[in-house]
Each structure stands twice: as structure tokens, then as C-alpha cells.
Amino acid sequence: MNSRYPIDTALTTQYLQQMVQINSVNPGLAASGVGEGAIAEWLYQTCLALGLEVQFQETAPNRPNVIARWVGSGGGKSLLLTGHTDVVSVENMQSDPFDGRIENGRLYGRGSYDMKGGLASILGAVAALKAANFQPAGDIWLGFVTDEEYLSLGTDALVTAIQPDAAILTEPTDVQICVAHKGFAWLTLTTYGKATHGSRYTEGVDAITHMQYLLKMISTLEQKVFVDDLHPLLGRNSVHASLISGGLGLSTYPDQCRLQIEHRYLPDLGADEIIRLWQDEIDDLTKTIPDFKASVKLDFERPGYEIERDAPIVQTMHQAFREIMQTEPPYMGMYAWLDSAIMGRAGIPTVILGPGGAGMHAAVEYVHIHDVVACAAIIAQATADWVS
Ligand SMILES: [Zn+2]
């Protein structure tokens, strides 16, 4: 690597290992989750030791964001380096999820890949800039946020506290520049029948059987409607059934059937259009199927995100990548949802870059230490170029 701000590999690895060794399982996902309090305390102290101004921002009881600021001398653009501190549940992991052991250049443990590797890249980058006596003109913000794996309380709060000119999010991208990700929506579809004794076919209306028409609509969307609209980085829109329930007893016509579904969609689509799609279908079915009655309800949604390749922060990242890696950067889109959508909606242009590894949300998780250091070098370079 060819860096003006050489990364201290030992220090960066130590940051990574110490963070992986701190349990920060999201309590929204697992009843036994301890939350982000302990890792927030560690980050607070580490940022203080780096000479930054630091504050907590409470997002839920004992679940603070950590917001650090390297105050610029004035006149430059500000930048936010950000990532989430929570990890998913450790059930079914094959060995101690928090040992942080190192083998063959990989560091193992829950959250190593998603995304304490990315947090270590941020800290390694700032440590390198400090060691090189770099003097920013614009402010450098560090935002370590809670709850990305559940409701994103952390980033929702962060964007109310600061308004940087751009952001780098260090979710794992296998050292590629990520410029787009999908949005999603959770919906409940309910069909309504008429509960009567099972012998009274002249009166009963079977809500479960009526759900077939909405299930068929899922197949139609998957096989006909969504197939042609292909995004170069994100594939297509998709929908699937998640949970179904209904019925009162063996000898009773079911009065209701509830189907919960999930849509994953491209950045140009929104939850309003998804709702309209279902409402139109329900209206048609109500006209054509005797006694058909149904409703659609939106339970939760997050928009997709996309940033232009010629956006200044993407260009800055592109140049830094070329300079450090001595090759053209690969670009990618993320099928999964990321906090960048919240920042984008808040008017903060965001680009995503993080290390490679494997086992996100799986039984064995690791991150490549070499990638963590490479990302740190790229981020240090991009940060210096942006805030100068
Ligand atoms: Zn993540």
C-alpha cells in the first residue's frame, strides 16, 4: 500500500480485537442482548485518547451513540465517518463469539465482519492522520451508532445532532465502493370471512381460502411484474410471504387470515407505490370474487439509497482508492438495507466502503485484517482530501 498516512497495523488490529471482545448484542433482536453501553464507553475513551471531543447521545436507556469531533481550523468541508456498534444474536455460534482470536490473517467473532472491522478502519484512519500531524480545515466527525440491526435508532438520532457535508459508512463491502442499496417494506394483508359453524356452508365465508388470491398475486409479481426492471447493481424488486395465521377451530369457518409479507425494492420505488399495488389488486378482487374482503396495512418501511458516481464524495473515495490500492476501484450495490438511506434522506451524501470477511449473521464470522488496514488507509486518504 502506498499511503501518505501509514496505518499502524498493530494498533488497528488491537482496536478491532478489543471491540469484538465487547458484547454488544442488540436487545431488540435477542432477549439476552446486553446492548451497546459497554462498547460506547470503550469508544468514548478511545476517542478521548485520540485527542477528539467526545459526547454520548442517548438513543434508548443505556444504548448511547458516541459522537466524536476533530475540530477543523475552518473553511473546509466536514465529513462524517460512521458505523454501527450493535451486533446480531450469538445463538448457534460454533465457538466463543467474543474471543476475537486471530488465525491466518482473520479475526473471528460476532460482529468482526458486521461491522467492528469497519469501526476499526475508522479508528485506524484517524490514528494515522493524528500520527502524521494532519490538520483538517473542515470538521471530521465520528459517529458510532446503535441499533442498525433492528430499528436504526442510532442513525435516526445522529442525523438530528449533526449535519456534515458528506459521510463515509464503513459497512462491509469486501473493499468495494458501494453506491446503492435496496429499500424494504413489511406489510400485513388480511382477508375477512364470516365465522359460522362448519356445517353452515350457506352462511360461512372462508377467509383462509380467500387468501389464495393474494398469495397468487405474490407469484404474479415475482414471475411477471418484477422480472423486467433490472438495476445494474441491485438486481430486481422482490416480494415474499413471511408469516401466516388464521382460523378459529376445526368446525368453524375462519373469520380472518393474516399474511405478513416483505418487499425488497430498488431505490426508485417507495412504500406508497407498494401499498397502491396491493390496494388496486384488492379492489379488483372485491369486484370479481363473491364475498371477497381484504385490507393492506404498512407495518414498517425503509427507503432504498443510491448516489451518483460523479457525486463529490464518491469521486474523492474513487481517487483515494486508486492512490492507495494502485488499481481502479470496483463498484457494488448492496441487496441488504443500510443506514445510508437515513443519511441520504437527511441530505448527507454517503458512500460506503468496508473490509471483506464472511459469516454475517452466521455461525462462524470473521474479517480479513489486511482488508481492515487497507480500508483504514483509503479512508484516511479520502478524509484528508475531503476536509483539507
Ligand atoms: Zn451492518
XYZ file of C-alpha atoms and ligand atoms in Angstrom:
389
model
C 0.000 0.000 0.000
C 1.153 3.412 -0.952
C -0.079 5.767 1.727
C 0.763 9.296 2.811
C -0.816 8.398 6.137
C 0.635 4.984 7.034
C -1.723 2.795 9.058
C -0.439 1.285 12.294
C -1.457 -2.335 11.665
C -0.821 -3.495 15.233
C -2.859 -0.650 16.736
C -5.716 -1.082 14.257
C -5.819 -4.837 14.932
C -5.838 -4.140 18.645
C -8.806 -1.764 18.233
C -10.600 -4.455 16.281
C -9.890 -7.232 18.737
C -10.896 -5.177 21.763
C -14.195 -4.200 20.150
C -15.036 -7.775 19.125
C -14.337 -8.859 22.710
C -17.026 -6.473 23.973
C -20.501 -7.989 23.812
C -22.905 -5.570 22.066
C -25.758 -7.841 21.012
C -28.788 -5.805 20.019
C -31.510 -6.253 22.680
C -34.194 -5.622 20.065
C -33.188 -8.842 18.313
C -32.324 -11.109 21.232
C -33.874 -11.042 24.703
C -30.407 -11.682 26.159
C -28.858 -8.776 24.209
C -26.845 -6.502 26.501
C -26.887 -3.541 24.113
C -24.278 -1.001 23.151
C -23.486 0.585 26.545
C -20.124 -1.119 27.117
C -18.792 -0.626 23.601
C -19.936 3.008 23.694
C -17.874 3.517 26.859
C -14.839 1.925 25.159
C -15.271 4.121 22.074
C -15.698 7.226 24.223
C -12.373 6.550 25.986
C -10.598 5.621 22.744
C -11.730 8.804 21.005
C -10.625 10.864 24.019
C -7.206 9.189 23.834
C -7.025 10.168 20.148
C -7.490 13.796 21.189
C -11.054 14.210 19.912
C -14.013 15.990 21.516
C -16.464 13.257 22.512
C -20.065 13.078 23.655
C -22.719 10.453 24.216
C -26.114 10.759 22.593
C -28.743 8.644 24.332
C -30.862 6.616 21.839
C -32.524 4.289 24.402
C -31.721 3.513 28.049
C -28.003 2.603 28.272
C -27.763 2.500 24.483
C -25.852 5.659 23.545
C -24.375 6.764 20.263
C -20.821 8.066 20.562
C -20.214 11.268 18.606
C -16.634 12.471 18.332
C -15.348 15.592 16.637
C -11.930 16.594 15.371
C -12.412 20.328 15.084
C -11.146 21.793 11.836
C -9.311 25.079 11.538
C -12.141 26.432 9.356
C -13.031 26.817 5.715
C -13.042 23.135 4.707
C -15.879 20.717 4.095
C -16.894 18.497 7.004
C -17.049 14.720 6.877
C -18.693 12.018 8.980
C -17.113 8.587 9.386
C -19.779 6.256 10.708
C -20.801 2.711 11.525
C -22.975 0.723 13.909
C -21.855 -0.716 17.226
C -24.573 -3.355 17.703
C -24.236 -6.969 16.582
C -26.809 -9.689 15.953
C -27.540 -12.602 18.271
C -24.836 -15.145 19.109
C -27.108 -18.181 19.335
C -25.807 -21.183 17.407
C -22.298 -19.776 17.029
C -19.719 -22.533 16.879
C -17.165 -21.159 19.343
C -16.839 -18.320 21.865
C -18.440 -15.441 19.938
C -16.361 -12.805 21.736
C -12.876 -14.348 21.825
C -11.539 -12.257 18.949
C -8.998 -14.917 18.064
C -6.666 -14.388 15.137
C -5.832 -17.177 12.687
C -4.292 -16.891 9.227
C -4.906 -13.171 8.944
C -8.537 -13.464 10.001
C -10.040 -12.129 13.196
C -13.008 -14.189 14.388
C -16.060 -13.351 16.454
C -19.592 -11.978 16.306
C -19.537 -8.553 14.699
C -15.981 -8.848 13.385
C -17.244 -8.555 9.806
C -20.535 -6.736 10.512
C -19.168 -4.312 11.414
C -16.460 -3.826 14.003
C -13.909 -4.295 11.217
C -15.301 -1.103 9.666
C -15.199 0.701 13.019
C -11.550 -0.335 13.419
C -10.841 1.084 9.937
C -12.267 4.434 11.072
C -10.185 4.485 14.259
C -7.059 3.291 12.419
C -7.546 6.060 9.839
C -7.936 8.796 12.457
C -4.934 7.470 14.410
C -2.852 7.620 11.207
C -3.926 11.200 10.461
C -3.083 12.198 14.039
C 0.322 10.466 13.863
C 1.099 12.350 10.646
C 0.186 15.670 12.323
C -2.567 16.229 9.773
C -4.502 19.477 10.313
C -8.090 19.390 8.994
C -9.735 22.543 7.703
C -13.259 21.070 7.894
C -14.530 19.137 10.895
C -14.048 15.375 10.997
C -16.975 13.726 12.786
C -17.033 10.153 14.026
C -20.476 8.677 14.603
C -20.711 5.288 16.297
C -24.388 4.416 16.268
C -26.693 1.938 17.978
C -29.378 -0.401 16.718
C -28.694 -0.653 12.977
C -29.622 -4.340 13.027
C -33.157 -3.581 14.241
C -34.764 -0.133 14.007
C -31.771 2.173 13.428
C -32.470 4.300 16.489
C -28.809 5.357 16.360
C -28.642 6.904 12.907
C -32.150 8.375 13.260
C -30.788 10.272 16.288
C -27.365 11.049 14.792
C -28.792 12.991 11.827
C -30.686 15.239 14.232
C -27.449 16.145 16.027
C -25.013 16.891 13.191
C -25.234 17.918 9.554
C -21.905 17.039 7.876
C -21.271 17.798 4.199
C -20.794 14.100 3.407
C -20.354 10.718 5.072
C -18.404 7.504 4.703
C -20.210 4.465 6.087
C -17.899 1.512 6.722
C -20.309 -1.423 6.446
C -18.532 -4.459 4.985
C -18.259 -4.249 1.181
C -15.233 -6.505 0.580
C -13.179 -3.380 -0.220
C -15.504 -2.210 -2.988
C -17.175 1.169 -3.283
C -20.881 0.710 -2.593
C -23.144 3.379 -4.105
C -26.604 1.825 -3.833
C -28.751 -0.418 -1.701
C -32.332 -1.611 -1.650
C -35.230 -0.457 0.481
C -37.789 -2.691 2.142
C -41.340 -2.701 3.472
C -43.201 -5.039 5.820
C -46.921 -5.274 5.146
C -49.857 -7.147 6.640
C -52.542 -8.416 4.286
C -55.771 -9.513 5.953
C -58.707 -11.331 4.368
C -62.055 -11.233 6.169
C -64.580 -14.090 6.176
C -67.651 -14.886 8.197
C -67.341 -17.254 11.142
C -70.136 -19.829 11.306
C -70.497 -23.472 12.268
C -68.644 -25.654 9.798
C -71.856 -27.244 8.571
C -73.435 -23.967 7.509
C -71.978 -23.558 4.049
C -74.786 -21.236 3.014
C -73.585 -18.606 5.515
C -69.870 -19.182 6.115
C -67.212 -17.198 4.262
C -63.752 -18.796 4.368
C -61.094 -16.123 4.937
C -58.193 -18.584 4.611
C -59.278 -19.814 1.197
C -59.668 -16.208 0.096
C -56.026 -15.596 0.962
C -55.130 -17.736 -2.071
C -55.846 -14.778 -4.352
C -53.342 -12.580 -2.528
C -50.775 -15.405 -2.444
C -51.292 -15.766 -6.178
C -50.594 -12.034 -6.520
C -47.182 -12.626 -4.923
C -46.423 -15.217 -7.595
C -47.630 -12.849 -10.320
C -45.396 -10.041 -9.033
C -42.411 -12.400 -8.772
C -42.886 -14.124 -12.115
C -44.309 -11.354 -14.309
C -44.284 -7.836 -12.886
C -40.857 -7.566 -11.279
C -38.779 -9.560 -13.749
C -38.039 -6.868 -16.329
C -36.940 -3.986 -14.136
C -33.256 -4.735 -13.559
C -30.871 -2.395 -11.752
C -27.217 -2.743 -12.829
C -26.013 -3.196 -9.230
C -29.096 -4.363 -7.326
C -30.964 -6.946 -9.372
C -34.761 -6.610 -9.269
C -37.635 -5.867 -6.932
C -38.785 -8.888 -4.932
C -41.555 -9.933 -2.542
C -42.068 -12.998 -0.388
C -44.501 -14.340 2.198
C -43.078 -14.229 5.743
C -45.749 -15.267 8.271
C -49.322 -16.502 8.003
C -52.033 -17.109 10.585
C -55.775 -17.621 10.707
C -58.643 -19.854 11.721
C -60.668 -20.475 14.869
C -61.184 -24.234 15.026
C -61.803 -27.359 13.018
C -65.554 -26.911 12.729
C -65.645 -23.172 12.183
C -65.399 -21.063 9.067
C -62.370 -18.777 9.597
C -63.254 -15.141 10.118
C -59.760 -13.821 9.300
C -56.481 -14.761 7.713
C -53.390 -12.613 8.189
C -50.410 -12.761 5.893
C -47.276 -10.752 6.611
C -45.057 -10.117 3.612
C -41.791 -8.397 2.841
C -40.984 -6.335 -0.230
C -37.384 -5.509 -1.121
C -37.206 -2.788 -3.725
C -34.970 -0.651 -5.891
C -34.164 2.938 -4.871
C -36.671 4.397 -7.381
C -39.618 2.624 -5.725
C -41.280 3.588 -2.438
C -43.684 2.127 0.108
C -46.552 4.295 -1.220
C -46.350 2.588 -4.601
C -46.197 -0.847 -2.973
C -49.330 -0.087 -0.949
C -51.135 1.174 -4.059
C -50.202 -2.011 -5.921
C -51.892 -4.123 -3.249
C -54.879 -1.816 -2.801
C -55.571 -1.915 -6.560
C -55.404 -5.709 -6.529
C -57.738 -5.904 -3.517
C -60.193 -3.537 -5.235
C -60.194 -5.735 -8.362
C -60.693 -8.930 -6.368
C -63.508 -7.342 -4.357
C -65.347 -6.710 -7.640
C -64.779 -10.170 -9.107
C -64.738 -12.698 -6.235
C -68.016 -13.159 -4.315
C -67.770 -12.141 -0.636
C -64.085 -11.206 -1.005
C -62.979 -8.636 1.538
C -59.395 -7.710 2.396
C -57.130 -4.937 3.616
C -53.472 -3.967 3.356
C -51.501 -2.235 6.110
C -47.956 -0.936 6.084
C -46.088 -2.025 9.262
C -42.593 -0.657 8.613
C -40.580 0.682 5.712
C -37.114 1.926 4.883
C -36.273 3.519 1.543
C -33.503 2.396 -0.768
C -30.493 4.563 -1.490
C -28.357 5.496 -4.470
C -25.678 8.115 -5.017
C -24.368 9.264 -8.391
C -20.861 8.142 -9.334
C -19.888 11.737 -10.072
C -21.003 12.969 -6.636
C -18.045 14.719 -4.970
C -17.755 12.259 -2.061
C -17.786 9.284 -4.451
C -15.115 10.950 -6.585
C -12.994 11.614 -3.501
C -13.334 7.971 -2.475
C -12.547 6.849 -6.033
C -9.304 8.856 -6.135
C -8.238 7.724 -2.669
C -8.892 4.089 -3.591
C -6.771 4.424 -6.763
C -3.960 6.102 -4.925
C -3.810 3.527 -2.124
C -4.661 0.324 -3.995
C -2.964 1.226 -7.304
C -5.955 -0.082 -9.240
C -9.374 1.065 -10.435
C -11.979 0.653 -7.684
C -14.729 -1.929 -8.133
C -18.279 -0.654 -7.585
C -21.110 -2.601 -5.991
C -24.664 -2.395 -4.709
C -25.921 -3.967 -1.501
C -29.116 -6.054 -1.612
C -29.483 -5.612 2.145
C -30.637 -2.338 3.693
C -28.134 0.065 5.282
C -28.225 3.225 7.408
C -27.092 5.261 4.375
C -30.762 5.634 3.386
C -31.425 7.594 6.581
C -28.416 9.811 5.948
C -29.389 10.269 2.309
C -32.908 11.283 3.332
C -31.351 13.769 5.795
C -29.398 15.336 2.918
C -25.994 13.842 3.741
C -24.360 12.342 0.614
C -22.966 8.985 1.730
C -20.595 6.452 0.208
C -19.946 3.008 1.648
C -16.646 1.145 1.942
C -15.578 -1.579 4.339
C -13.498 -4.734 4.661
C -14.051 -8.291 3.462
C -14.802 -11.366 5.516
C -17.592 -13.874 5.914
C -20.324 -15.150 8.186
C -22.515 -12.082 8.629
C -25.311 -13.212 10.995
C -23.954 -16.797 10.702
C -22.389 -19.496 12.908
C -18.781 -18.536 12.121
C -17.898 -14.889 11.443
C -14.541 -13.352 10.604
C -12.979 -10.314 8.973
C -9.756 -10.111 6.973
C -7.319 -7.980 8.980
C -5.480 -6.986 5.804
C -8.736 -5.519 4.452
C -9.391 -3.599 7.676
C -5.978 -1.966 7.298
C -6.485 -1.311 3.564
C -9.840 0.349 4.269
C -8.234 2.421 7.018
C -5.629 3.673 4.522
C -8.262 4.522 1.886
C -10.454 6.258 4.483
C -7.505 8.252 5.868
C -6.643 9.424 2.353
C -10.239 10.236 1.406
C -10.787 12.071 4.695
C -7.632 14.160 4.307
C -8.585 15.059 0.716
C -12.177 15.941 1.655
C -11.592 18.128 4.712
C -8.412 19.886 3.546
Zn -24.039 -3.991 9.388
